[in-house]
PDB file of C-alpha atoms and ligand atoms in Angstrom:
ATOM      1  CA  MET A1037      15.329  -1.263   7.966  1.00 47.00           C
ATOM      2  CA  ALA A1038      12.558   0.902   9.357  1.00 67.00           C
ATOM      3  CA  ASP A1039      13.625   4.422   8.567  1.00 80.00           C
ATOM      4  CA  LEU A1040      11.633   7.504   7.579  1.00 92.00           C
ATOM      5  CA  HIS A1041      14.732   9.431   6.496  1.00 92.00           C
ATOM      6  CA  GLU A1042      14.058   9.035   2.768  1.00 92.00           C
ATOM      7  CA  TYR A1043      10.352   9.803   3.252  1.00 94.00           C
ATOM      8  CA  ARG A1044      11.141  13.033   5.105  1.00 93.00           C
ATOM      9  CA  ALA A1045      14.004  14.043   2.811  1.00 93.00           C
ATOM     10  CA  ARG A1046      11.674  13.950  -0.201  1.00 94.00           C
ATOM     11  CA  ARG A1047       9.075  16.249   1.335  1.00 95.00           C
ATOM     12  CA  ASP A1048       8.727  19.842   2.486  1.00 93.00           C
ATOM     13  CA  PHE A1049       6.233  19.727   5.347  1.00 93.00           C
ATOM     14  CA  GLU A1050       5.753  23.482   5.087  1.00 91.00           C
ATOM     15  CA  ARG A1051       4.165  22.843   1.712  1.00 92.00           C
ATOM     16  CA  THR A1052       2.517  19.425   1.839  1.00 92.00           C
ATOM     17  CA  ALA A1053      -0.193  18.343   4.290  1.00 92.00           C
ATOM     18  CA  GLU A1054       1.274  14.836   4.402  1.00 93.00           C
ATOM     19  CA  PRO A1055       2.186  13.686   7.940  1.00 93.00           C
ATOM     20  CA  ALA A1056       5.813  13.847   9.117  1.00 91.00           C
ATOM     21  CA  GLY A1057       5.222  10.775  11.275  1.00 89.00           C
ATOM     22  CA  GLY A1058       6.226   9.675  14.728  1.00 80.00           C
ATOM     23  CA  ALA A1059       2.938  10.130  16.589  1.00 75.00           C
ATOM     24  CA  VAL A1060       1.129   6.814  16.156  1.00 77.00           C
ATOM     25  CA  ARG A1061       2.133   3.699  18.032  1.00 79.00           C
ATOM     26  CA  PRO A1062       2.651   0.497  16.030  1.00 80.00           C
ATOM     27  CA  ALA A1063       0.543  -2.649  16.398  1.00 80.00           C
ATOM     28  CA  ARG A1064       1.758  -4.780  19.271  1.00 79.00           C
ATOM     29  CA  GLY A1065       1.209  -8.145  20.850  1.00 75.00           C
ATOM     30  CA  ASN A1066      -1.631  -9.991  19.223  1.00 80.00           C
ATOM     31  CA  GLU A1067      -3.037  -7.007  17.287  1.00 88.00           C
ATOM     32  CA  TRP A1068      -3.264  -7.398  13.535  1.00 93.00           C
ATOM     33  CA  PRO A1069      -1.109  -4.847  11.723  1.00 95.00           C
ATOM     34  CA  LYS A1070      -2.835  -2.334   9.455  1.00 97.00           C
ATOM     35  CA  PHE A1071      -2.777  -1.856   5.712  1.00 98.00           C
ATOM     36  CA  CYS A1072      -4.106   0.654   3.243  1.00 98.00           C
ATOM     37  CA  ILE A1073      -4.269   1.151  -0.492  1.00 98.00           C
ATOM     38  CA  GLN A1074      -4.320   4.735  -1.710  1.00 98.00           C
ATOM     39  CA  LYS A1075      -5.401   5.752  -5.184  1.00 98.00           C
ATOM     40  CA  HIS A1076      -2.903   8.398  -6.221  1.00 98.00           C
ATOM     41  CA  ASP A1077      -3.588  10.493  -9.278  1.00 97.00           C
ATOM     42  CA  ALA A1078      -0.108  11.977  -9.709  1.00 95.00           C
ATOM     43  CA  SER A1079       2.068  12.251 -12.834  1.00 92.00           C
ATOM     44  CA  HIS A1080       0.920   8.673 -13.471  1.00 94.00           C
ATOM     45  CA  LEU A1081      -2.198   7.199 -11.845  1.00 97.00           C
ATOM     46  CA  HIS A1082      -1.270   4.365  -9.503  1.00 98.00           C
ATOM     47  CA  TYR A1083      -2.329   2.630  -6.307  1.00 98.00           C
ATOM     48  CA  ASP A1084      -0.055   2.710  -3.256  1.00 98.00           C
ATOM     49  CA  LEU A1085      -0.141  -0.510  -1.242  1.00 98.00           C
ATOM     50  CA  ARG A1086       1.112  -0.018   2.319  1.00 98.00           C
ATOM     51  CA  LEU A1087       1.620  -2.720   4.957  1.00 98.00           C
ATOM     52  CA  GLU A1088       2.523  -1.996   8.564  1.00 96.00           C
ATOM     53  CA  ALA A1089       5.780  -3.566   9.737  1.00 95.00           C
ATOM     54  CA  GLU A1090       8.571  -2.418  12.043  1.00 92.00           C
ATOM     55  CA  GLY A1091       6.613   0.697  13.030  1.00 92.00           C
ATOM     56  CA  VAL A1092       6.310   2.039   9.474  1.00 95.00           C
ATOM     57  CA  LEU A1093       4.310   1.363   6.321  1.00 97.00           C
ATOM     58  CA  LYS A1094       6.220  -0.739   3.802  1.00 97.00           C
ATOM     59  CA  SER A1095       5.085   0.645   0.456  1.00 97.00           C
ATOM     60  CA  TRP A1096       4.682  -0.245  -3.213  1.00 98.00           C
ATOM     61  CA  ALA A1097       3.287   1.740  -6.127  1.00 98.00           C
ATOM     62  CA  VAL A1098       1.040  -0.503  -8.223  1.00 98.00           C
ATOM     63  CA  PRO A1099       0.253   1.172 -11.582  1.00 98.00           C
ATOM     64  CA  LYS A1100      -2.810  -0.963 -12.395  1.00 98.00           C
ATOM     65  CA  GLY A1101      -3.925  -1.533  -8.807  1.00 98.00           C
ATOM     66  CA  PRO A1102      -4.864  -4.860  -7.219  1.00 98.00           C
ATOM     67  CA  SER A1103      -6.751  -7.566  -9.104  1.00 98.00           C
ATOM     68  CA  LEU A1104      -8.988 -10.339  -7.808  1.00 98.00           C
ATOM     69  CA  ASP A1105      -7.954 -12.548 -10.756  1.00 98.00           C
ATOM     70  CA  PRO A1106      -5.130 -14.909  -9.738  1.00 98.00           C
ATOM     71  CA  ALA A1107      -3.960 -14.925 -13.370  1.00 98.00           C
ATOM     72  CA  ASP A1108      -3.100 -11.202 -13.212  1.00 98.00           C
ATOM     73  CA  LYS A1109       0.442 -10.276 -12.295  1.00 98.00           C
ATOM     74  CA  ARG A1110       0.474  -6.646 -11.216  1.00 98.00           C
ATOM     75  CA  LEU A1111       3.752  -4.757 -11.252  1.00 97.00           C
ATOM     76  CA  ALA A1112       4.477  -3.226  -7.832  1.00 98.00           C
ATOM     77  CA  MET A1113       7.384  -0.794  -7.541  1.00 96.00           C
ATOM     78  CA  ARG A1114       8.790  -0.613  -4.015  1.00 95.00           C
ATOM     79  CA  THR A1115       8.806   2.918  -2.645  1.00 95.00           C
ATOM     80  CA  GLU A1116      10.162   4.443   0.546  1.00 95.00           C
ATOM     81  CA  ASP A1117       8.733   3.513   3.946  1.00 96.00           C
ATOM     82  CA  HIS A1118       5.905   5.820   5.020  1.00 96.00           C
ATOM     83  CA  PRO A1119       4.817   6.812   8.560  1.00 96.00           C
ATOM     84  CA  LEU A1120       1.828   5.036  10.136  1.00 95.00           C
ATOM     85  CA  GLU A1121      -0.123   8.312  10.042  1.00 95.00           C
ATOM     86  CA  TYR A1122      -0.219   7.942   6.266  1.00 96.00           C
ATOM     87  CA  LEU A1123      -2.961   5.275   6.619  1.00 95.00           C
ATOM     88  CA  GLY A1124      -5.573   8.019   6.810  1.00 92.00           C
ATOM     89  CA  PHE A1125      -4.044  10.561   4.443  1.00 97.00           C
ATOM     90  CA  GLU A1126      -6.382  11.867   1.778  1.00 97.00           C
ATOM     91  CA  GLY A1127      -6.077  15.141  -0.082  1.00 96.00           C
ATOM     92  CA  VAL A1128      -4.110  17.084  -2.653  1.00 96.00           C
ATOM     93  CA  ILE A1129      -0.305  17.096  -2.587  1.00 95.00           C
ATOM     94  CA  PRO A1130       0.773  20.453  -4.063  1.00 94.00           C
ATOM     95  CA  GLN A1131       1.833  20.706  -7.667  1.00 93.00           C
ATOM     96  CA  GLY A1132       5.608  20.549  -8.037  1.00 92.00           C
ATOM     97  CA  GLU A1133       6.066  18.677  -4.749  1.00 93.00           C
ATOM     98  CA  TYR A1134       7.076  15.013  -4.611  1.00 94.00           C
ATOM     99  CA  GLY A1135       3.977  12.957  -5.491  1.00 95.00           C
ATOM    100  CA  GLY A1136       2.058  16.105  -6.418  1.00 96.00           C
ATOM    101  CA  GLY A1137      -1.549  15.176  -7.224  1.00 96.00           C
ATOM    102  CA  THR A1138      -4.670  13.833  -5.573  1.00 97.00           C
ATOM    103  CA  MET A1139      -4.781  10.924  -3.146  1.00 98.00           C
ATOM    104  CA  ILE A1140      -7.709   9.060  -1.640  1.00 98.00           C
ATOM    105  CA  VAL A1141      -7.806   6.136   0.775  1.00 98.00           C
ATOM    106  CA  TRP A1142      -9.121   3.494  -1.605  1.00 98.00           C
ATOM    107  CA  ASP A1143      -9.096   0.677   0.966  1.00 98.00           C
ATOM    108  CA  VAL A1144      -8.037   0.278   4.576  1.00 98.00           C
ATOM    109  CA  GLY A1145      -8.069  -2.463   7.172  1.00 98.00           C
ATOM    110  CA  PHE A1146      -5.894  -5.080   8.756  1.00 97.00           C
ATOM    111  CA  PHE A1147      -3.684  -7.810   7.391  1.00 98.00           C
ATOM    112  CA  ARG A1148      -2.311 -11.071   8.619  1.00 97.00           C
ATOM    113  CA  ASN A1149       1.071 -12.453   7.673  1.00 97.00           C
ATOM    114  CA  LEU A1150       0.723 -15.888   6.019  1.00 97.00           C
ATOM    115  CA  THR A1151       4.392 -16.311   5.092  1.00 97.00           C
ATOM    116  CA  VAL A1152       5.835 -19.577   6.414  1.00 96.00           C
ATOM    117  CA  ASP A1153       9.056 -21.507   5.964  1.00 95.00           C
ATOM    118  CA  ARG A1154       9.269 -25.119   4.763  1.00 95.00           C
ATOM    119  CA  LYS A1155       8.514 -26.370   8.241  1.00 96.00           C
ATOM    120  CA  GLY A1156       5.431 -24.195   8.500  1.00 95.00           C
ATOM    121  CA  PHE A1157       6.852 -21.626  10.904  1.00 96.00           C
ATOM    122  CA  GLU A1158       5.907 -18.011  10.352  1.00 95.00           C
ATOM    123  CA  ILE A1159       8.516 -15.760   8.744  1.00 96.00           C
ATOM    124  CA  ALA A1160       8.271 -12.200  10.114  1.00 95.00           C
ATOM    125  CA  VAL A1161       7.121  -9.609   7.583  1.00 95.00           C
ATOM    126  CA  ALA A1162      10.434  -7.724   7.610  1.00 94.00           C
ATOM    127  CA  ASP A1163      12.389 -10.946   7.036  1.00 96.00           C
ATOM    128  CA  ALA A1164       9.993 -12.048   4.297  1.00 97.00           C
ATOM    129  CA  LEU A1165      10.513  -8.711   2.532  1.00 95.00           C
ATOM    130  CA  ASP A1166      14.296  -9.102   2.800  1.00 93.00           C
ATOM    131  CA  GLU A1167      13.934 -12.561   1.277  1.00 94.00           C
ATOM    132  CA  GLY A1168      11.674 -11.270  -1.493  1.00 95.00           C
ATOM    133  CA  HIS A1169       8.405 -13.100  -0.874  1.00 97.00           C
ATOM    134  CA  LEU A1170       5.459 -12.198   1.342  1.00 98.00           C
ATOM    135  CA  ARG A1171       2.094 -13.890   1.539  1.00 98.00           C
ATOM    136  CA  PHE A1172      -0.651 -12.093   3.464  1.00 98.00           C
ATOM    137  CA  TRP A1173      -4.376 -12.006   4.126  1.00 98.00           C
ATOM    138  CA  LEU A1174      -6.100  -8.664   3.637  1.00 98.00           C
ATOM    139  CA  GLU A1175      -9.106  -7.806   5.741  1.00 98.00           C
ATOM    140  CA  GLY A1176     -10.184  -4.527   4.171  1.00 98.00           C
ATOM    141  CA  LYS A1177     -13.451  -2.869   3.261  1.00 97.00           C
ATOM    142  CA  LYS A1178     -13.057  -3.730  -0.438  1.00 97.00           C
ATOM    143  CA  LEU A1179     -10.391  -6.412  -0.514  1.00 98.00           C
ATOM    144  CA  ARG A1180     -10.503  -9.675   1.415  1.00 97.00           C
ATOM    145  CA  GLY A1181      -8.437 -12.767   0.961  1.00 98.00           C
ATOM    146  CA  ALA A1182      -4.870 -13.845   0.386  1.00 98.00           C
ATOM    147  CA  PHE A1183      -2.384 -11.979  -1.791  1.00 98.00           C
ATOM    148  CA  ALA A1184       1.316 -12.471  -2.486  1.00 98.00           C
ATOM    149  CA  LEU A1185       4.162 -10.108  -3.241  1.00 98.00           C
ATOM    150  CA  THR A1186       7.266 -11.475  -4.946  1.00 98.00           C
ATOM    151  CA  ARG A1187      10.394  -9.505  -5.767  1.00 96.00           C
ATOM    152  CA  THR A1188      11.566  -9.903  -9.347  1.00 95.00           C
ATOM    153  CA  SER A1189      14.602  -7.602  -9.271  1.00 87.00           C
ATOM    154  CA  GLY A1190      17.733  -7.490  -7.161  1.00 71.00           C
ATOM    155  CA  ALA A1191      17.341  -6.185  -3.606  1.00 65.00           C
ATOM    156  CA  ASP A1192      20.131  -3.681  -4.285  1.00 72.00           C
ATOM    157  CA  GLU A1193      18.409  -1.866  -7.143  1.00 74.00           C
ATOM    158  CA  PRO A1194      17.280   1.664  -6.280  1.00 76.00           C
ATOM    159  CA  ARG A1195      13.651   0.796  -6.986  1.00 87.00           C
ATOM    160  CA  GLU A1196      12.860  -2.862  -6.458  1.00 93.00           C
ATOM    161  CA  LYS A1197      10.327  -4.442  -8.798  1.00 96.00           C
ATOM    162  CA  TRP A1198       7.788  -6.749  -7.234  1.00 97.00           C
ATOM    163  CA  ILE A1199       4.743  -8.597  -8.544  1.00 98.00           C
ATOM    164  CA  LEU A1200       1.411  -8.495  -6.679  1.00 98.00           C
ATOM    165  CA  VAL A1201      -0.954 -11.411  -7.285  1.00 98.00           C
ATOM    166  CA  LYS A1202      -4.212 -12.656  -5.818  1.00 98.00           C
ATOM    167  CA  VAL A1203      -3.726 -16.074  -4.267  1.00 98.00           C
ATOM    168  CA  ARG A1204      -6.312 -18.649  -5.376  1.00 97.00           C
ATOM    169  CA  ASP A1205      -8.911 -18.854  -2.636  1.00 96.00           C
ATOM    170  CA  ARG A1206     -12.651 -18.380  -2.173  1.00 95.00           C
ATOM    171  CA  MET A1207     -12.216 -14.622  -2.398  1.00 95.00           C
ATOM    172  CA  ALA A1208     -10.651 -14.761  -5.871  1.00 97.00           C
ATOM    173  CA  ASP A1209     -12.997 -13.517  -8.593  1.00 97.00           C
ATOM    174  CA  PRO A1210     -11.693 -13.205 -12.169  1.00 96.00           C
ATOM    175  CA  GLU A1211     -15.002 -11.651 -13.281  1.00 96.00           C
ATOM    176  CA  ARG A1212     -14.797  -8.609 -11.044  1.00 96.00           C
ATOM    177  CA  ASP A1213     -12.898  -5.413 -11.846  1.00 97.00           C
ATOM    178  CA  VAL A1214     -12.663  -4.194  -8.263  1.00 97.00           C
ATOM    179  CA  VAL A1215     -10.613  -1.120  -9.169  1.00 96.00           C
ATOM    180  CA  GLY A1216     -13.074  -0.033 -11.863  1.00 96.00           C
ATOM    181  CA  GLU A1217     -16.241  -0.901  -9.948  1.00 97.00           C
ATOM    182  CA  GLU A1218     -15.281   0.784  -6.693  1.00 96.00           C
ATOM    183  CA  PRO A1219     -13.402   3.985  -7.516  1.00 97.00           C
ATOM    184  CA  GLY A1220     -14.216   5.980  -4.369  1.00 97.00           C
ATOM    185  CA  SER A1221     -12.610   6.616  -1.007  1.00 98.00           C
ATOM    186  CA  VAL A1222     -13.534   4.230   1.819  1.00 98.00           C
ATOM    187  CA  LEU A1223     -13.297   7.193   4.215  1.00 97.00           C
ATOM    188  CA  THR A1224     -15.450   9.770   2.445  1.00 96.00           C
ATOM    189  CA  GLY A1225     -16.904   8.119  -0.665  1.00 97.00           C
ATOM    190  CA  ARG A1226     -15.242  10.753  -2.823  1.00 97.00           C
ATOM    191  CA  THR A1227     -13.408  10.027  -6.065  1.00 97.00           C
ATOM    192  CA  THR A1228     -10.017  11.587  -6.772  1.00 97.00           C
ATOM    193  CA  GLU A1229     -11.787  13.964  -9.172  1.00 96.00           C
ATOM    194  CA  GLN A1230     -14.195  15.107  -6.435  1.00 97.00           C
ATOM    195  CA  VAL A1231     -11.368  15.647  -3.958  1.00 96.00           C
ATOM    196  CA  PHE A1232      -9.479  17.725  -6.509  1.00 96.00           C
ATOM    197  CA  ALA A1233     -12.622  19.709  -7.383  1.00 96.00           C
ATOM    198  CA  GLU A1234     -13.107  20.512  -3.689  1.00 94.00           C
ATOM    199  CA  GLU A1235      -9.520  21.202  -2.684  1.00 92.00           C
ATOM    200  CA  GLY A1236      -7.727  22.170  -5.907  1.00 89.00           C
ATOM    201  CA  TRP A1237      -3.997  22.801  -5.593  1.00 86.00           C
ATOM    202  CA  GLY A1238      -4.588  24.515  -2.248  1.00 69.00           C
ATOM    203  CA  SER A1239      -2.624  27.469  -0.979  1.00 50.00           C
TER     204      SER A1239
HETATM  205 MN1   MN B2473       2.046   7.297  -4.822  1.00 82.18          MN
END
């Protein structure tokens, strides 16, 4: 179910600088797929986790952002698939438009699918998402290590609820508040406040 119809239907590309999609080729062969986490200061501050699969970015809005503490269960609301071009999107979405507010690329990198069946065979990302459980290794600039996403609501609900947790590994660190300690963009170093101060609501 890789489809940008909902993404495009929600947006007016005459008004928002967000990409319409369709210009970037997906990861192939033995390339690791990409991921990003965007900090999005919209009507409610949240962090958008996006994982490349099936030529799009599978997406979740995580109100509290990721945690390095395996005891933390972070609510992750599934949102519509986004185009691959969204990996580098940073800026101000106009007021009154869908997602209106400021967005920075909080982390970016590659991920590796760790989801396996009982016999140890890999389950493809798209199939794992259909089944409601995905385990993956993030290789970002801020985040490294294994994480898991587990669906807690029915797959037929309009907005699926998932839980994002840090898997217990050497990269887990209950003492660190990674979201609080590293607020800036990995692309430009800017905070959401600085981006808004520079760009405002635009034209
Ligand atoms: Mn968002």
